Amino acid sequence: MNDPTPPAVDEHRAAELRERLAQQLEDGGHLRSPAWRAAVETVPRHECVRTFFRRSQGPRGTLWTPVVPTQENASTWLEEAYADTTLVTQLDGGTHPADVAEPVHGDPTSSSTLPSLVVRMLEDLDPRDGDRVLEVGTGTGYSTALMCERLGSKHVTSIEFDPAAAGRARAAISAAGYEPTLVNDDGLLGYAKNAPYDRLIATCSVRTIPATWLEQVRPGGTIVTTVSGWLYGSGLVRLTVGEDRTAEGRFLPGTVSFMIARPQAAPPLTGASDLLAQAAEERPTQVGPEILSDWTPQFVAQLAVPAAQYLGMATDGGPMADHLIDLPSQSFASLVPDGKDGYLVRQGGPLRLWDAVEDAIDTWKAAGTPPQTEFGLTVTPQRQRVWLGSPEGPGWDLPT
Ligand SMILES: C[S@@+](CC[C@H](N)C(=O)[O-])C[C@H]1O[C@@H](n2cnc3c(N)ncnc32)[C@H](O)[C@@H]1O
């Protein structure tokens, strides 16, 4: 459904709110350069978030309340458009705020990322005057518009997978007065027509760096993206592209995560109950499920078992338990309390998933439990390896 015609925007108030947001982002250390500050003060974020969902906690999980501006709520809507908050604009790959009258449940599939993270990533990307940038994940078009304001529209190409989100972003970016190249396609393919690029920024995450990105960003160019996976581990990495489709760089500070690139989303866990009922070896474990919800160890665990997915489920009428399930190899690991403040692990199938997780966690502990900034990524056409300390240090291959 098309969004309803909005009430007139108080442009004077919108400019005040942009100024306030820019100051807040600068005070927080996210906005570090005058050029990006000027872009935040100029780009009308309200054009990109004409409608959005407000998040709240309901008795059965997260609830999303549609916010559609009317004469009555126009002033609070405008304030929210310039708050440093992520505004979800699409649920479940197709539900938009104007489609529903009541709060709904659902999984976010498109959003305007919180401005402090948007500008921080743009500062990390550090494009220079005249640079050509490829953005993967146009979303609402806010970050695209910021880049157009900073670099000029003809230097900006942005790709969005979702046709509805792409259409809305196109309208918003045009209403804001910019004319970048907007592509509705899979950003994992890049956009060869406008290559080579000096910079590539992804605001969806990837399990592996697509080969096309390395072909389309010039040697010496920069890629800023989050690397994530099916255990919800995530890390923001900045790569410098080398010759012959190689790249290398370190992970950056912060707990940054994005929705995973749609073609790389985890497959449905069909047959999980049957798999968990298979024969298994049981033993005590020193490493409990708490590592799966702590930022850096969660990332390390994911590196160790890149095809495994997490499932929290009770089996055989027992208590809720934590499971890892690797569908391709039909392997699993289940963590069950041992009744003495510890855990037992039950492992079945050809791979011993928890053995691999324990080994990786031991390696990380032996290095002194360093933060994610001690990790880096080296990409070659043959292999993508996340390492600890230095490229010669211990490491784990990303999935191919
Ligand atoms: C967090 S939002 C982007 C935020 C956006 N930069 C902004 O400022 O509004 C992530 C977007 O990535 C898109 N996306 C997911 N997979 C993609 C892919 N393979 N190629 C291009 N876009 C993709 C989603 O549809 C979603 O709109």
Short mmCIF file of C-alpha atoms in Angstrom, two decimals, residues 3-295:
data_model
loop_
_atom_site.label_atom_id
_atom_site.label_comp_id
_atom_site.label_asym_id
_atom_site.label_seq_id
_atom_site.Cartn_x
_atom_site.Cartn_y
_atom_site.Cartn_z
CA ASP A 3 1.84 5.76 2.33
CA PRO A 4 -0.93 8.33 2.92
CA THR A 5 -0.29 11.97 2.00
CA PRO A 6 1.50 13.41 5.04
CA PRO A 7 0.60 16.71 6.72
CA ALA A 8 2.79 19.72 5.88
CA VAL A 9 6.18 19.55 7.58
CA ASP A 10 7.29 22.40 9.82
CA GLU A 11 10.57 22.98 7.93
CA HIS A 12 11.87 25.51 10.46
CA ARG A 13 11.44 22.99 13.28
CA ALA A 14 12.99 20.21 11.13
CA ALA A 15 16.10 22.37 10.62
CA GLU A 16 16.33 22.98 14.39
CA LEU A 17 16.04 19.26 15.06
CA ARG A 18 18.79 18.47 12.51
CA GLU A 19 21.06 21.00 14.18
CA ARG A 20 20.31 19.43 17.58
CA LEU A 21 20.98 15.92 16.23
CA ALA A 22 24.27 17.00 14.65
CA GLN A 23 25.41 18.53 17.95
CA GLN A 24 24.43 15.38 19.84
CA LEU A 25 26.34 13.18 17.37
CA GLU A 26 29.39 15.42 17.60
CA ASP A 27 29.27 15.52 21.43
CA GLY A 28 29.03 11.71 21.43
CA GLY A 29 32.19 11.47 19.30
CA HIS A 30 30.36 9.83 16.38
CA LEU A 31 30.53 12.83 14.05
CA ARG A 32 34.17 13.77 13.68
CA SER A 33 34.45 16.02 10.62
CA PRO A 34 32.81 19.28 9.51
CA ALA A 35 31.89 17.83 6.10
CA TRP A 36 29.75 15.04 7.58
CA ARG A 37 28.30 17.44 10.15
CA ALA A 38 27.17 19.69 7.32
CA ALA A 39 25.50 16.68 5.66
CA VAL A 40 23.59 15.79 8.85
CA GLU A 41 22.47 19.41 9.17
CA THR A 42 21.18 19.37 5.60
CA VAL A 43 19.64 15.96 4.80
CA PRO A 44 15.92 15.74 5.72
CA ARG A 45 15.76 12.36 7.49
CA HIS A 46 11.99 12.87 7.84
CA GLU A 47 11.64 12.27 4.08
CA CYS A 48 13.18 8.81 4.60
CA VAL A 49 11.03 7.83 7.59
CA ARG A 50 7.64 9.16 6.53
CA THR A 51 6.21 6.12 8.30
CA PHE A 52 7.86 3.75 10.76
CA PHE A 53 7.19 1.30 13.57
CA ARG A 54 7.67 2.23 17.23
CA ARG A 55 9.07 -0.64 19.25
CA SER A 56 7.64 -1.82 22.59
CA GLN A 57 7.64 -4.96 24.69
CA GLY A 58 4.37 -6.91 24.69
CA PRO A 59 3.46 -9.98 26.78
CA ARG A 60 4.37 -12.24 23.81
CA GLY A 61 7.55 -10.47 22.68
CA THR A 62 8.39 -7.32 20.73
CA LEU A 63 5.43 -5.33 19.43
CA TRP A 64 5.64 -2.85 16.56
CA THR A 65 3.22 0.10 16.62
CA PRO A 66 2.72 1.82 13.26
CA VAL A 67 3.51 5.55 13.23
CA VAL A 68 1.90 7.39 10.34
CA PRO A 69 1.96 11.20 10.57
CA THR A 70 -1.34 13.05 10.94
CA GLN A 71 -2.17 16.66 11.87
CA GLU A 72 -2.43 15.52 15.50
CA ASN A 73 0.90 13.68 15.86
CA ALA A 74 2.95 15.64 13.28
CA SER A 75 5.14 17.28 15.91
CA THR A 76 6.08 14.06 17.81
CA TRP A 77 6.58 12.23 14.49
CA LEU A 78 9.08 14.93 13.42
CA GLU A 79 10.89 14.74 16.78
CA GLU A 80 11.20 10.95 16.43
CA ALA A 81 12.50 11.29 12.87
CA TYR A 82 15.48 13.24 14.26
CA ALA A 83 16.12 11.10 17.36
CA ASP A 84 19.27 8.99 17.44
CA THR A 85 17.25 5.81 17.10
CA THR A 86 16.88 3.02 14.57
CA LEU A 87 13.46 3.35 12.95
CA VAL A 88 12.11 0.10 11.55
CA THR A 89 10.20 0.66 8.31
CA GLN A 90 9.36 -2.85 7.15
CA LEU A 91 8.52 -6.16 8.85
CA ASP A 92 8.67 -9.69 7.46
CA GLY A 93 9.78 -8.58 4.00
CA GLY A 94 6.51 -6.82 3.15
CA THR A 95 4.54 -5.20 6.00
CA HIS A 96 4.76 -1.40 6.08
CA PRO A 97 3.37 0.89 8.79
CA ALA A 98 0.50 2.17 6.64
CA ASP A 99 -0.61 -1.45 6.06
CA VAL A 100 -1.62 -2.05 9.69
CA ALA A 101 -3.82 -0.17 12.15
CA GLU A 102 -2.80 -1.98 15.35
CA PRO A 103 0.52 -3.01 16.95
CA VAL A 104 1.87 -6.20 15.35
CA HIS A 105 4.58 -8.81 15.89
CA GLY A 106 7.17 -9.39 13.18
CA ASP A 107 10.82 -9.44 12.20
CA PRO A 108 12.39 -6.17 10.97
CA THR A 109 13.53 -6.42 7.35
CA SER A 110 14.27 -2.77 6.57
CA SER A 111 15.06 0.26 8.70
CA SER A 112 16.75 3.61 8.99
CA THR A 113 19.79 2.79 11.12
CA LEU A 114 20.42 4.98 14.15
CA PRO A 115 22.18 8.14 12.92
CA SER A 116 25.13 7.79 15.34
CA LEU A 117 26.04 4.45 13.74
CA VAL A 118 25.41 5.73 10.21
CA VAL A 119 27.78 8.68 10.64
CA ARG A 120 30.34 6.65 12.55
CA MET A 121 30.52 4.20 9.63
CA LEU A 122 30.73 7.03 7.11
CA GLU A 123 33.62 8.51 9.12
CA ASP A 124 35.25 5.04 9.17
CA LEU A 125 34.74 4.80 5.39
CA ASP A 126 36.43 8.21 5.06
CA PRO A 127 35.71 8.98 1.39
CA ARG A 128 37.59 11.94 -0.10
CA ASP A 129 36.23 14.59 -2.46
CA GLY A 130 35.68 13.02 -5.86
CA ASP A 131 35.53 9.44 -4.54
CA ARG A 132 32.97 7.06 -6.02
CA VAL A 133 31.04 5.04 -3.43
CA LEU A 134 28.95 1.89 -3.69
CA GLU A 135 26.43 1.35 -0.89
CA VAL A 136 24.83 -2.05 -0.32
CA GLY A 137 21.49 -1.77 1.52
CA THR A 138 19.79 1.51 0.56
CA GLY A 139 17.08 0.88 3.19
CA THR A 140 15.23 4.17 3.66
CA GLY A 141 17.82 6.12 1.69
CA TYR A 142 19.05 8.25 4.63
CA SER A 143 22.69 7.16 4.46
CA THR A 144 22.53 7.35 0.65
CA ALA A 145 21.32 10.95 0.89
CA LEU A 146 24.09 11.84 3.36
CA MET A 147 26.68 10.54 0.88
CA CYS A 148 25.04 12.45 -1.98
CA GLU A 149 25.20 15.64 0.07
CA ARG A 150 28.86 15.03 0.97
CA LEU A 151 30.19 13.67 -2.36
CA GLY A 152 27.67 14.72 -5.01
CA SER A 153 24.93 12.45 -6.36
CA LYS A 154 26.90 11.35 -9.41
CA HIS A 155 29.52 9.76 -7.15
CA VAL A 156 27.00 7.58 -5.30
CA THR A 157 25.53 4.20 -6.31
CA SER A 158 23.26 2.34 -3.91
CA ILE A 159 21.70 -1.12 -4.19
CA GLU A 160 18.62 -2.37 -2.37
CA PHE A 161 17.40 -5.98 -2.57
CA ASP A 162 13.79 -5.38 -1.56
CA PRO A 163 11.63 -3.85 -4.36
CA ALA A 164 9.21 -2.06 -1.99
CA ALA A 165 12.02 -0.58 0.13
CA ALA A 166 13.89 0.41 -3.05
CA GLY A 167 10.79 2.22 -4.40
CA ARG A 168 10.22 4.13 -1.17
CA ALA A 169 13.89 5.07 -0.90
CA ARG A 170 13.87 6.32 -4.50
CA ALA A 171 10.92 8.61 -3.70
CA ALA A 172 12.52 9.87 -0.46
CA ILE A 173 15.93 10.54 -2.02
CA SER A 174 14.32 12.36 -4.92
CA ALA A 175 12.13 14.44 -2.53
CA ALA A 176 15.33 15.38 -0.68
CA GLY A 177 16.75 16.65 -3.97
CA TYR A 178 19.39 13.98 -4.83
CA GLU A 179 19.88 11.82 -7.93
CA PRO A 180 22.30 8.96 -7.21
CA THR A 181 22.28 5.71 -9.19
CA LEU A 182 19.74 3.52 -7.39
CA VAL A 183 19.63 -0.17 -8.19
CA ASN A 184 17.03 -2.72 -7.12
CA ASP A 185 19.03 -5.95 -7.08
CA ASP A 186 21.20 -8.18 -4.92
CA GLY A 187 24.04 -6.05 -3.54
CA LEU A 188 26.19 -9.17 -3.21
CA LEU A 189 26.60 -8.83 -6.99
CA GLY A 190 27.78 -5.22 -6.72
CA TYR A 191 27.03 -2.98 -9.68
CA ALA A 192 29.68 -3.42 -12.36
CA LYS A 193 28.32 -0.68 -14.59
CA ASN A 194 29.55 2.13 -12.31
CA ALA A 195 32.77 0.38 -11.17
CA PRO A 196 35.51 0.91 -10.20
CA TYR A 197 34.60 2.34 -6.80
CA ASP A 198 36.94 3.97 -4.30
CA ARG A 199 34.79 2.95 -1.35
CA LEU A 200 32.13 0.32 -0.59
CA ILE A 201 29.90 0.43 2.48
CA ALA A 202 27.39 -2.28 3.42
CA THR A 203 24.52 -1.61 5.80
CA CYS A 204 23.45 -5.22 5.69
CA SER A 205 25.89 -7.85 6.96
CA VAL A 206 27.64 -10.66 5.10
CA ARG A 207 28.93 -14.12 6.05
CA THR A 208 31.67 -13.87 3.42
CA ILE A 209 33.02 -10.96 1.38
CA PRO A 210 31.52 -11.29 -2.13
CA ALA A 211 34.12 -11.74 -4.89
CA THR A 212 32.35 -9.04 -6.94
CA TRP A 213 33.11 -6.41 -4.29
CA LEU A 214 36.83 -7.14 -4.64
CA GLU A 215 36.54 -6.90 -8.43
CA GLN A 216 34.63 -3.61 -8.33
CA VAL A 217 36.60 -1.71 -5.66
CA ARG A 218 39.95 -0.45 -6.96
CA PRO A 219 43.22 -1.60 -5.37
CA GLY A 220 43.87 0.75 -2.44
CA GLY A 221 40.13 1.30 -2.00
CA THR A 222 38.21 0.63 1.21
CA ILE A 223 35.37 -1.73 2.16
CA VAL A 224 33.46 -1.17 5.41
CA THR A 225 31.03 -3.96 6.29
CA THR A 226 29.83 -6.10 9.15
CA VAL A 227 30.72 -9.78 9.02
CA SER A 228 28.04 -11.84 10.73
CA GLY A 229 26.60 -15.32 10.69
CA TRP A 230 24.00 -17.72 11.89
CA LEU A 231 24.94 -17.63 15.59
CA TYR A 232 24.25 -13.84 15.57
CA GLY A 233 27.93 -13.01 16.09
CA SER A 234 28.93 -9.80 14.32
CA GLY A 235 31.89 -7.50 13.80
CA LEU A 236 32.49 -4.32 11.81
CA VAL A 237 35.57 -4.64 9.62
CA ARG A 238 37.45 -2.14 7.44
CA LEU A 239 39.34 -3.76 4.57
CA THR A 240 41.87 -2.25 2.21
CA VAL A 241 41.58 -3.84 -1.21
CA GLY A 242 44.84 -5.14 -2.71
CA GLU A 243 45.80 -6.37 -6.17
CA ASP A 244 44.26 -9.52 -7.69
CA ARG A 245 41.03 -9.60 -5.67
CA THR A 246 42.61 -9.61 -2.23
CA ALA A 247 41.79 -7.48 0.82
CA GLU A 248 42.90 -7.18 4.41
CA GLY A 249 41.99 -5.22 7.50
CA ARG A 250 41.11 -5.21 11.16
CA PHE A 251 37.82 -5.27 13.00
CA LEU A 252 36.77 -1.89 14.40
CA PRO A 253 35.58 -1.08 17.94
CA GLY A 254 31.96 -1.27 19.01
CA THR A 255 29.11 -3.75 19.02
CA VAL A 256 27.83 -3.20 15.49
CA SER A 257 25.32 -5.54 13.88
CA PHE A 258 23.04 -5.34 10.85
CA MET A 259 20.40 -7.54 9.30
CA ILE A 260 22.09 -10.24 7.23
CA ALA A 261 22.14 -9.89 3.42
CA ARG A 262 18.94 -11.63 2.37
CA PRO A 263 20.45 -14.35 0.14
CA GLN A 264 22.77 -15.32 3.01
CA ALA A 265 20.04 -15.68 5.66
CA ALA A 266 19.99 -18.96 7.58
CA PRO A 267 17.83 -21.69 6.03
CA PRO A 268 14.80 -22.83 8.06
CA LEU A 269 15.66 -25.37 10.75
CA THR A 270 13.43 -28.09 9.36
CA GLY A 271 13.85 -31.51 10.94
CA ALA A 272 15.58 -30.09 14.03
CA SER A 273 13.53 -32.15 16.51
CA ASP A 274 14.28 -35.40 14.67
CA LEU A 275 17.97 -34.54 14.48
CA LEU A 276 18.16 -33.76 18.22
CA ALA A 277 16.59 -37.13 18.98
CA GLN A 278 19.50 -38.97 17.28
CA ALA A 279 22.18 -40.86 19.20
CA ALA A 280 24.69 -38.58 20.93
CA GLU A 281 27.84 -38.66 23.05
CA GLU A 282 27.54 -36.87 26.37
CA ARG A 283 30.31 -35.30 28.45
CA PRO A 284 30.84 -32.45 30.91
CA THR A 285 31.93 -29.12 29.44
CA GLN A 286 33.76 -26.17 30.97
CA VAL A 287 32.33 -23.83 28.34
CA GLY A 288 28.63 -23.14 28.92
CA PRO A 289 25.96 -21.54 26.70
CA GLU A 290 26.61 -18.08 28.21
CA ILE A 291 29.37 -17.59 25.63
CA LEU A 292 26.69 -17.55 22.93
CA SER A 293 25.29 -14.27 24.25
CA ASP A 294 28.53 -12.41 25.01
CA TRP A 295 29.78 -10.23 22.11
#
